[in-house]
Coordinates of C-alpha atoms and ligand atoms in Angstrom, one line a residue:
M1101 CA 31.6 -22.1 1.7
K1102 CA 29.9 -23.0 5.0
K1103 CA 31.4 -21.4 8.0
I1104 CA 32.0 -23.3 11.3
F1105 CA 33.3 -21.7 14.5
V1106 CA 35.0 -24.0 17.0
I1107 CA 35.5 -23.0 20.6
D1108 CA 37.7 -25.2 22.9
D1109 CA 40.3 -24.4 25.5
D1110 CA 42.4 -27.5 24.6
K1111 CA 44.8 -26.6 21.8
S1112 CA 45.2 -30.2 20.5
I1113 CA 41.4 -30.5 20.1
R1114 CA 41.3 -27.1 18.3
D1115 CA 44.0 -28.2 16.0
S1116 CA 42.5 -31.5 15.1
F1117 CA 39.0 -29.9 14.5
N1118 CA 40.7 -27.3 12.3
I1119 CA 42.5 -29.9 10.1
H1120 CA 39.5 -32.3 9.9
L1121 CA 36.9 -29.6 9.1
K1122 CA 39.1 -27.8 6.5
D1123 CA 39.6 -31.2 4.9
K1124 CA 35.9 -31.6 4.6
G1125 CA 35.7 -28.3 2.8
Y1126 CA 34.4 -26.0 5.5
D1127 CA 35.6 -22.5 6.3
V1128 CA 36.9 -22.8 9.9
K1129 CA 37.6 -20.2 12.6
I1130 CA 38.7 -21.1 16.1
A1131 CA 38.7 -19.5 19.6
S1132 CA 40.3 -20.6 22.8
S1133 CA 37.6 -19.3 25.2
A1134 CA 34.0 -18.4 25.3
I1135 CA 34.9 -14.8 26.1
A1136 CA 37.2 -14.5 23.1
A1137 CA 34.4 -16.2 21.0
L1138 CA 31.8 -13.5 22.0
E1139 CA 34.3 -10.8 21.0
I1140 CA 34.9 -12.5 17.6
L1141 CA 31.1 -12.9 17.0
N1142 CA 30.7 -9.2 17.1
S1143 CA 32.0 -9.1 13.6
Y1144 CA 31.8 -12.7 12.4
N1145 CA 28.7 -14.6 11.4
P1146 CA 29.3 -18.4 11.3
D1147 CA 26.7 -20.9 10.0
L1148 CA 27.4 -23.3 12.8
I1149 CA 29.1 -23.1 16.2
I1150 CA 30.8 -26.1 18.0
S1151 CA 31.8 -25.3 21.6
D1152 CA 33.2 -27.2 24.5
I1153 CA 31.2 -27.0 27.7
R1154 CA 33.8 -27.0 30.5
M1155 CA 36.0 -24.0 29.9
E1156 CA 37.7 -21.5 32.3
G1157 CA 36.0 -18.1 32.7
M1158 CA 32.8 -18.8 31.0
T1159 CA 31.3 -22.3 30.3
G1160 CA 29.9 -23.4 27.0
L1161 CA 26.4 -23.4 28.6
E1162 CA 26.8 -19.7 29.6
L1163 CA 28.0 -19.0 26.2
L1164 CA 25.0 -20.7 24.6
E1165 CA 22.7 -18.6 26.8
K1166 CA 24.4 -15.4 25.7
L1167 CA 24.3 -16.5 22.0
K1168 CA 20.6 -17.2 22.1
E1169 CA 20.0 -13.8 23.7
R1170 CA 21.8 -12.2 20.7
N1171 CA 20.1 -14.4 18.0
E1172 CA 17.6 -17.2 18.5
N1173 CA 18.7 -18.8 15.2
Y1174 CA 22.3 -19.6 16.2
C1175 CA 22.9 -23.3 15.7
V1176 CA 25.2 -24.6 18.4
I1177 CA 26.6 -28.1 19.0
L1178 CA 28.1 -28.6 22.4
I1179 CA 30.8 -31.1 23.3
S1180 CA 32.1 -32.3 26.7
A1181 CA 34.4 -34.9 28.1
Y1182 CA 32.0 -35.5 30.9
E1183 CA 29.1 -37.8 30.4
D1184 CA 26.8 -36.0 32.7
M1185 CA 23.1 -36.1 32.3
E1186 CA 22.5 -32.7 33.9
S1187 CA 24.7 -30.8 31.4
T1188 CA 23.2 -32.7 28.5
I1189 CA 19.7 -31.8 29.5
S1190 CA 20.6 -28.2 30.3
A1191 CA 22.4 -28.0 26.9
M1192 CA 19.3 -29.1 25.1
Q1193 CA 16.9 -27.0 27.2
A1194 CA 19.1 -24.0 26.6
G1195 CA 18.6 -24.6 22.9
A1196 CA 21.7 -26.5 21.7
F1197 CA 21.2 -28.3 18.5
D1198 CA 23.0 -31.4 19.7
Y1199 CA 25.4 -32.6 22.3
I1200 CA 28.3 -34.9 21.7
K1201 CA 30.9 -36.3 24.0
K1202 CA 34.6 -36.5 24.0
P1203 CA 36.6 -38.4 22.9
I1204 CA 35.0 -37.4 19.7
D1205 CA 34.0 -40.1 17.2
I1206 CA 34.8 -38.5 13.9
H1207 CA 31.9 -40.3 12.2
E1208 CA 29.4 -39.1 14.8
L1209 CA 30.8 -35.6 14.5
D1210 CA 30.4 -35.6 10.7
L1211 CA 26.9 -36.9 10.9
T1212 CA 25.9 -34.3 13.5
I1213 CA 27.3 -31.5 11.4
Q1214 CA 25.4 -32.7 8.3
K1215 CA 22.2 -32.9 10.4
A1216 CA 22.8 -29.4 11.7
F1217 CA 23.1 -28.0 8.2
K1218 CA 19.9 -29.8 7.1
H1219 CA 18.1 -28.3 10.1
I1220 CA 19.4 -24.8 9.3
K1221 CA 18.2 -25.1 5.7
L1222 CA 14.8 -26.2 6.9
N1223 CA 14.6 -23.4 9.4
Q1224 CA 15.4 -20.8 6.7
K1225 CA 12.6 -22.3 4.5
L1226 CA 10.2 -22.1 7.5
N1227 CA 11.2 -18.5 8.2
H1228 CA 10.6 -17.6 4.6
L1229 CA 7.2 -19.3 4.7
S1230 CA 6.0 -17.6 7.9
H1231 CA 7.1 -14.4 6.3
E1232 CA 4.8 -15.1 3.4
A1233 CA 2.0 -16.0 5.8
S1234 CA 2.1 -12.5 7.2
E1235 CA 2.3 -11.0 3.6
P1236 CA -1.3 -9.6 3.6
F1237 CA -0.3 -7.2 6.3
K1238 CA 2.8 -6.2 4.4
L1239 CA 0.6 -5.0 1.7
N1240 CA -0.9 -2.6 4.2
R1241 CA 2.4 -1.1 5.5
I1242 CA 2.4 1.7 8.0
I1243 CA 4.5 4.4 6.5
G1244 CA 6.1 7.0 8.8
K1245 CA 9.3 8.3 10.3
D1246 CA 7.9 10.7 12.8
K1247 CA 8.9 10.0 16.4
K1248 CA 5.3 9.6 17.4
I1249 CA 4.8 6.8 14.8
I1250 CA 8.1 5.2 15.7
D1251 CA 6.9 5.1 19.3
N1252 CA 3.8 3.4 18.0
F1253 CA 6.0 0.8 16.3
K1254 CA 7.8 0.2 19.5
T1255 CA 4.6 -0.4 21.4
I1256 CA 3.5 -2.8 18.7
G1257 CA 6.8 -4.7 19.3
M1258 CA 6.2 -4.8 23.0
L1259 CA 2.7 -6.2 22.5
S1260 CA 4.0 -9.0 20.3
N1261 CA 4.6 -11.4 23.1
N1262 CA 1.6 -10.8 25.4
N1263 CA -2.1 -10.7 25.0
A1264 CA -2.8 -7.3 26.7
T1265 CA -6.0 -5.4 25.8
V1266 CA -5.2 -2.3 23.8
L1267 CA -7.0 1.0 23.2
I1268 CA -6.2 2.8 20.0
T1269 CA -7.2 6.5 19.9
G1270 CA -6.8 9.0 17.1
E1271 CA -8.7 11.1 14.7
S1272 CA -10.6 9.5 11.9
G1273 CA -8.5 8.2 9.0
T1274 CA -5.2 8.2 11.0
G1275 CA -4.6 4.5 10.6
K1276 CA -6.1 3.0 13.8
E1277 CA -7.3 -0.2 12.1
L1278 CA -4.0 -0.6 10.3
I1279 CA -2.2 -0.4 13.7
A1280 CA -4.7 -3.0 15.1
K1281 CA -3.8 -5.3 12.3
A1282 CA -0.1 -4.7 12.8
I1283 CA -0.4 -5.7 16.5
H1284 CA -2.2 -8.9 15.4
Y1285 CA 0.1 -9.9 12.5
N1286 CA 3.2 -9.2 14.6
S1287 CA 2.0 -11.4 17.5
K1288 CA 2.1 -15.1 18.2
S1289 CA -1.6 -15.2 17.2
K1290 CA -0.9 -14.1 13.7
D1291 CA -2.1 -17.4 12.2
N1292 CA -5.4 -17.2 14.1
P1293 CA -8.2 -14.9 13.0
F1294 CA -8.3 -11.1 13.1
I1295 CA -11.9 -10.1 13.3
A1296 CA -13.0 -6.5 13.1
I1297 CA -16.5 -5.2 14.0
N1298 CA -17.7 -1.6 13.8
C1299 CA -19.8 -1.2 17.0
T1300 CA -21.9 1.6 15.4
S1301 CA -23.0 -0.5 12.5
F1302 CA -25.7 -2.3 14.5
S1303 CA -28.4 -1.6 17.0
E1304 CA -27.5 -2.6 20.6
S1305 CA -29.3 -5.9 20.5
I1306 CA -27.9 -6.9 17.1
L1307 CA -24.4 -5.9 18.2
E1308 CA -24.7 -8.2 21.2
S1309 CA -25.7 -11.2 19.1
E1310 CA -23.0 -10.4 16.6
L1311 CA -20.4 -10.3 19.3
F1312 CA -21.6 -13.0 21.7
G1313 CA -23.6 -15.2 19.3
H1314 CA -27.0 -16.5 20.1
V1315 CA -28.8 -19.8 20.6
K1316 CA -31.7 -21.0 18.5
G1317 CA -34.9 -19.5 19.7
A1318 CA -33.2 -16.7 21.8
F1319 CA -35.4 -14.1 20.0
T1320 CA -37.7 -14.0 17.0
G1321 CA -35.7 -14.7 13.9
A1322 CA -33.0 -16.7 15.8
I1323 CA -33.7 -19.8 13.7
S1324 CA -30.5 -21.5 14.5
D1325 CA -27.5 -21.3 16.8
K1326 CA -25.0 -18.6 15.7
K1327 CA -21.4 -18.2 16.7
G1328 CA -20.4 -14.7 17.7
K1329 CA -17.3 -12.8 16.7
F1330 CA -15.8 -13.4 20.2
E1331 CA -16.0 -17.1 19.5
L1332 CA -14.9 -16.9 15.9
A1333 CA -11.8 -14.9 17.0
Q1334 CA -10.5 -18.0 18.9
N1335 CA -6.9 -17.3 20.0
G1336 CA -6.8 -14.4 17.6
T1337 CA -7.8 -10.8 17.9
I1338 CA -11.1 -9.1 18.1
F1339 CA -11.1 -5.4 17.0
L1340 CA -13.9 -3.3 18.4
D1341 CA -14.0 -0.2 16.3
E1342 CA -15.8 3.0 17.3
I1343 CA -16.1 1.8 20.9
G1344 CA -16.8 5.4 22.0
D1345 CA -20.2 5.4 20.3
T1346 CA -21.6 2.4 22.1
T1347 CA -24.5 2.6 24.6
L1348 CA -23.8 2.6 28.4
N1349 CA -25.8 -0.6 28.6
F1350 CA -23.6 -2.3 26.0
Q1351 CA -20.6 -1.0 27.8
S1352 CA -21.6 -2.7 31.1
K1353 CA -22.0 -6.0 29.2
L1354 CA -18.6 -5.7 27.6
L1355 CA -17.0 -4.7 30.9
R1356 CA -18.3 -7.9 32.5
V1357 CA -16.9 -10.0 29.6
L1358 CA -13.4 -8.4 30.0
Q1359 CA -13.5 -8.9 33.7
E1360 CA -14.7 -12.5 33.8
K1361 CA -12.9 -13.4 30.6
E1362 CA -16.0 -15.3 29.6
F1363 CA -19.3 -14.6 27.9
Y1364 CA -22.8 -16.0 27.3
K1365 CA -24.4 -16.4 24.0
V1366 CA -27.7 -14.5 23.8
G1367 CA -30.2 -16.9 25.3
G1368 CA -27.3 -19.3 26.3
D1369 CA -27.1 -20.9 29.7
Y1370 CA -23.4 -21.7 30.0
P1371 CA -20.4 -19.4 29.6
L1372 CA -17.8 -19.6 26.8
K1373 CA -14.1 -18.6 27.4
L1374 CA -12.8 -15.4 25.9
N1375 CA -9.4 -16.2 24.6
A1376 CA -8.9 -13.6 22.0
R1377 CA -7.0 -10.4 22.4
V1378 CA -9.4 -7.4 22.5
I1379 CA -8.3 -4.2 20.8
A1380 CA -10.7 -1.3 20.8
A1381 CA -10.5 1.9 18.8
T1382 CA -12.2 5.3 18.9
N1383 CA -11.9 8.7 17.4
R1384 CA -13.7 10.2 20.4
S1385 CA -12.0 11.7 23.4
L1386 CA -12.9 9.0 25.9
T1387 CA -11.7 11.2 28.8
D1388 CA -14.3 13.8 27.8
F1389 CA -16.9 11.1 27.3
V1390 CA -16.2 9.7 30.8
K1391 CA -16.6 13.3 32.2
D1392 CA -19.9 13.7 30.4
E1393 CA -21.0 10.2 31.6
K1394 CA -21.3 8.9 28.0
F1395 CA -18.6 6.3 28.6
R1396 CA -18.1 4.1 31.7
E1397 CA -14.9 5.0 33.5
D1398 CA -14.3 1.4 34.7
L1399 CA -14.5 0.2 31.1
Y1400 CA -12.2 2.9 29.9
Y1401 CA -9.5 1.8 32.4
R1402 CA -10.1 -1.9 31.6
L1403 CA -9.5 -1.2 27.9
K1404 CA -6.5 1.1 28.1
V1405 CA -4.2 -1.5 29.7
M1406 CA -2.0 -0.3 26.8
E1407 CA -2.9 2.8 24.9
I1408 CA -1.7 3.7 21.4
H1409 CA -2.4 7.3 20.2
V1410 CA -2.1 7.6 16.5
P1411 CA -1.1 11.1 15.6
S1412 CA -3.0 13.2 13.0
L1413 CA -1.3 14.0 9.7
R1414 CA -1.1 17.6 10.8
E1415 CA 1.1 16.6 13.7
R1416 CA 3.5 14.8 11.4
K1417 CA 3.7 17.0 8.3
D1418 CA 7.1 15.7 7.4
D1419 CA 5.7 12.3 6.8
I1420 CA 3.2 13.6 4.1
P1421 CA 5.7 13.3 1.2
I1422 CA 6.6 9.6 1.9
I1423 CA 3.0 8.7 2.6
A1424 CA 1.8 10.4 -0.6
E1425 CA 4.4 8.5 -2.6
Y1426 CA 3.4 5.2 -1.0
I1427 CA -0.3 5.9 -1.8
L1428 CA 0.5 6.9 -5.3
N1429 CA 2.3 3.7 -5.8
K1430 CA -0.7 1.7 -4.6
I1431 CA -2.9 3.7 -6.9
K1432 CA -0.6 3.0 -9.9
H1433 CA -1.1 -0.7 -9.3
E1434 CA -4.8 -0.4 -8.9
L1435 CA -5.4 1.7 -12.0
H1436 CA -2.6 0.2 -14.1
K1437 CA -1.5 3.8 -14.9
E1438 CA 2.0 5.2 -14.8
L1439 CA 1.7 8.2 -12.4
T1440 CA 4.1 10.7 -10.9
F1441 CA 3.8 14.0 -9.1
S1442 CA 4.7 16.7 -11.5
G1443 CA 7.2 18.4 -9.2
S1444 CA 8.2 19.3 -5.6
N1445 CA 5.5 22.0 -5.6
V1446 CA 3.0 19.1 -5.4
T1447 CA 4.5 17.8 -2.1
D1448 CA 4.7 21.4 -0.8
Y1449 CA 1.1 21.8 -1.6
L1450 CA 0.1 18.6 0.1
M1451 CA 2.1 19.6 3.2
Q1452 CA 0.2 22.9 3.4
Q1453 CA -3.2 21.2 3.6
Q1454 CA -5.1 20.6 6.9
W1455 CA -6.1 17.0 6.3
K1456 CA -8.9 16.9 8.8
G1457 CA -9.7 13.4 7.4
N1458 CA -6.1 12.4 7.7
I1459 CA -4.6 9.6 5.6
R1460 CA -8.0 8.4 4.3
E1461 CA -8.7 11.9 3.0
L1462 CA -5.2 12.1 1.4
E1463 CA -5.9 8.7 -0.2
N1464 CA -9.3 9.7 -1.6
M1465 CA -8.0 12.9 -3.0
L1466 CA -5.0 11.3 -4.7
M1467 CA -7.3 8.6 -6.1
R1468 CA -9.7 11.3 -7.5
A1469 CA -6.8 13.3 -8.9
A1470 CA -5.3 10.1 -10.5
I1471 CA -8.6 9.3 -12.2
L1472 CA -9.3 12.8 -13.4
S1473 CA -5.8 13.5 -14.6
K1474 CA -5.6 13.2 -18.4
S1475 CA -1.9 12.7 -18.3
N1476 CA 0.4 10.6 -16.2
F1477 CA 1.3 13.7 -14.1
I1478 CA -0.5 14.8 -10.9
T1479 CA -0.2 18.5 -10.7
V1480 CA -1.2 21.1 -8.1
E1481 CA -4.1 22.2 -10.4
N1482 CA -5.4 18.6 -10.4
L1483 CA -5.3 18.5 -6.7
K1484 CA -6.9 21.9 -6.3
S1485 CA -9.8 20.9 -8.4
C1486 CA -10.3 17.8 -6.4
I1487 CA -10.4 19.7 -3.2
E1488 CA -13.0 22.1 -4.6
E1489 CA -15.0 19.3 -5.9
N1490 CA -14.9 17.6 -2.5
S1491 CA -16.0 20.7 -0.6
H1492 CA -19.7 20.7 0.3
Q1493 CA -19.7 24.3 1.3
P1494 CA -19.0 27.1 -1.3
S1495 CA -17.4 29.1 1.5
Q1496 CA -15.4 27.6 4.3
P1497 CA -17.4 27.1 7.5
V1498 CA -16.0 28.9 10.4
D1499 CA -15.9 25.8 12.6
L1500 CA -13.8 23.3 10.7
S1501 CA -13.9 20.6 13.4
L1502 CA -14.7 17.2 12.0
D1503 CA -17.8 17.0 14.3
N1504 CA -19.1 20.2 12.9
I1505 CA -18.6 19.1 9.3
E1506 CA -20.3 15.9 10.1
K1507 CA -23.2 17.7 11.7
L1508 CA -23.6 20.0 8.7
H1509 CA -23.5 17.1 6.3
I1510 CA -26.1 15.2 8.3
I1511 CA -28.4 18.3 8.3
K1512 CA -27.9 18.7 4.6
I1513 CA -28.9 15.1 3.8
L1514 CA -31.8 15.2 6.2
E1515 CA -33.1 18.4 4.5
S1516 CA -32.6 17.0 1.0
T1517 CA -34.6 13.9 1.9
N1518 CA -37.3 16.0 3.6
W1519 CA -36.3 14.5 7.0
N1520 CA -36.8 10.9 5.8
K1521 CA -34.5 9.1 8.1
T1522 CA -34.6 5.8 6.2
K1523 CA -33.4 7.5 3.0
T1524 CA -30.9 9.5 5.0
C1525 CA -29.4 6.3 6.5
E1526 CA -29.2 4.8 3.0
I1527 CA -27.3 7.8 1.6
L1528 CA -25.0 8.1 4.7
K1529 CA -24.6 4.3 4.7
I1530 CA -25.2 4.2 8.5
S1531 CA -27.7 2.4 10.7
K1532 CA -30.8 4.1 12.0
P1533 CA -29.7 3.9 15.7
R1534 CA -26.5 5.4 14.7
L1535 CA -28.2 8.3 12.9
D1536 CA -30.5 8.8 15.9
R1537 CA -27.5 8.9 18.2
K1538 CA -25.8 11.5 16.0
I1539 CA -29.0 13.6 15.8
K1540 CA -29.1 13.5 19.6
D1541 CA -25.4 14.1 20.1
Y1542 CA -25.3 17.0 17.7
Q1543 CA -28.7 18.3 19.0
I1544 CA -30.1 18.5 15.5
N1545 CA -33.7 19.8 15.4
K1546 CA -36.1 19.8 12.6
Ligands
ATP673 N1 0.9 5.2 8.1 C1 0.2 4.8 7.0 N2 0.8 4.6 5.9 C2 0.1 4.3 4.8 N3 -1.2 4.2 4.7 C3 -1.9 4.4 5.8 C4 -1.2 4.7 7.0 N4 -2.2 4.9 8.0 C5 -3.4 4.7 7.4 N5 -3.2 4.4 6.1 C6 -4.3 4.1 5.1 O1 -5.3 5.1 5.4 C7 -6.6 4.5 5.4 C8 -7.3 4.8 6.7 O2 -6.7 3.9 7.7 P1 -7.6 3.2 8.8 O3 -8.8 2.7 8.2 O4 -6.7 2.3 9.5 O5 -7.9 4.5 9.7 P2 -8.8 4.6 11.0 O6 -8.1 5.5 11.9 O7 -9.3 3.3 11.4 O8 -10.0 5.5 10.4 P3 -11.5 5.7 11.0 O9 -11.4 6.4 12.3 O10 -12.1 6.5 9.9 O11 -12.1 4.3 11.1 C9 -6.4 3.1 5.0 O12 -6.6 2.9 3.7 C10 -5.0 2.8 5.4 O13 -4.5 1.8 4.6
MG674 MG1 -11.3 2.6 11.5

């Protein structure tokens, strides 16, 4: 039965509403003041609220304001004995569904109530649809109960109604891109594009033309005009991944764009407006990079209007079991295979590991174990063999930092290709400038 809550300080009006609406088949509750109504609403959830405007203590308009603060979706019809334009306008501006005047015309009242219920139904449908629209993100849920991750969720919530620039930091594989998507899909821009670009996948000049676009003839090979990612991300979000690895020259150009909120296509002679939110991410320590003059300090501060640091898996070991369960479920769907962990010793084992590659490493390892396991059970033995298979070094290197592992891996591939950089890039799936930069950063010598 649909529930209607009537608030009026005039007893005769309350009584006649009560009789009439009950006759019509509604479940009716009444209150004699706005203050009493607020109290009742702590434990009562009506479908529709009908309130008088002029009441002692708190007016119907003040009540409406308080209700909307509590829940935007409250559907409220206001009534008043005074035909006064100001209160009608204020009532509608404050979000009342409709405004009717006393003495009440029963026919008008019934019609307004019917309209209100139609409106409520439509709203529910729309809410459901917009939920479905954000579904792609729901498939990529961020799992975690650790306080640090909950704080990340709070920041994502705070970012939902502004367009502030965000810097996401954290080790590789911690979920930085997932957080960037969460910011986008929980914001007002969720129906506009989310465009990600890995800044180290291109040489500096190609990165510029990818981001800003170019005009025909701007350089050899520019055979037609091309829109850049900044333009394609119109009113949406542009995600600049691995920002820490960009050149100082590129950083100056980006800084200018963020300051001026406009950019020029390569070879273009008029500026275009930047109206997308910029989110940048890095697994580098930008403070160290600033100290070492590898990253512009002014750009650093420009980017970190809001900063989100995603904790490593080691810093939130208690989250490992729920994340592992979630990943295993994803894998079950992908492989169409019934899979379970063979016992609690599996989660204990997972919690003891270092996870330098964080959630991505955990995901890869579980996927390998799932493929290699001959039964539907994932055992500690399965996992151990996957770890050994994954290890490039027979004995553990002393320096287990990700940078050192990366350096050793690059050296290994360079040696195996006889220092052929093109082949090395193919194997490592990175661009030549990126390889050169890494060779320089890690001071790798032939
Ligand atoms: N909290 C989480 N819950 C479940 N899955 C997660 C979570 N965080 C990350 N993942 C998964 O881990 C993988 C790595 O996440 P993502 O690509 O966002 O990390 P990243 O920090 O951007 O990594 P990189 O620095 O290597 O680019 C993805 O497949 C993602 O879906
Ligand atoms: Mg990433």
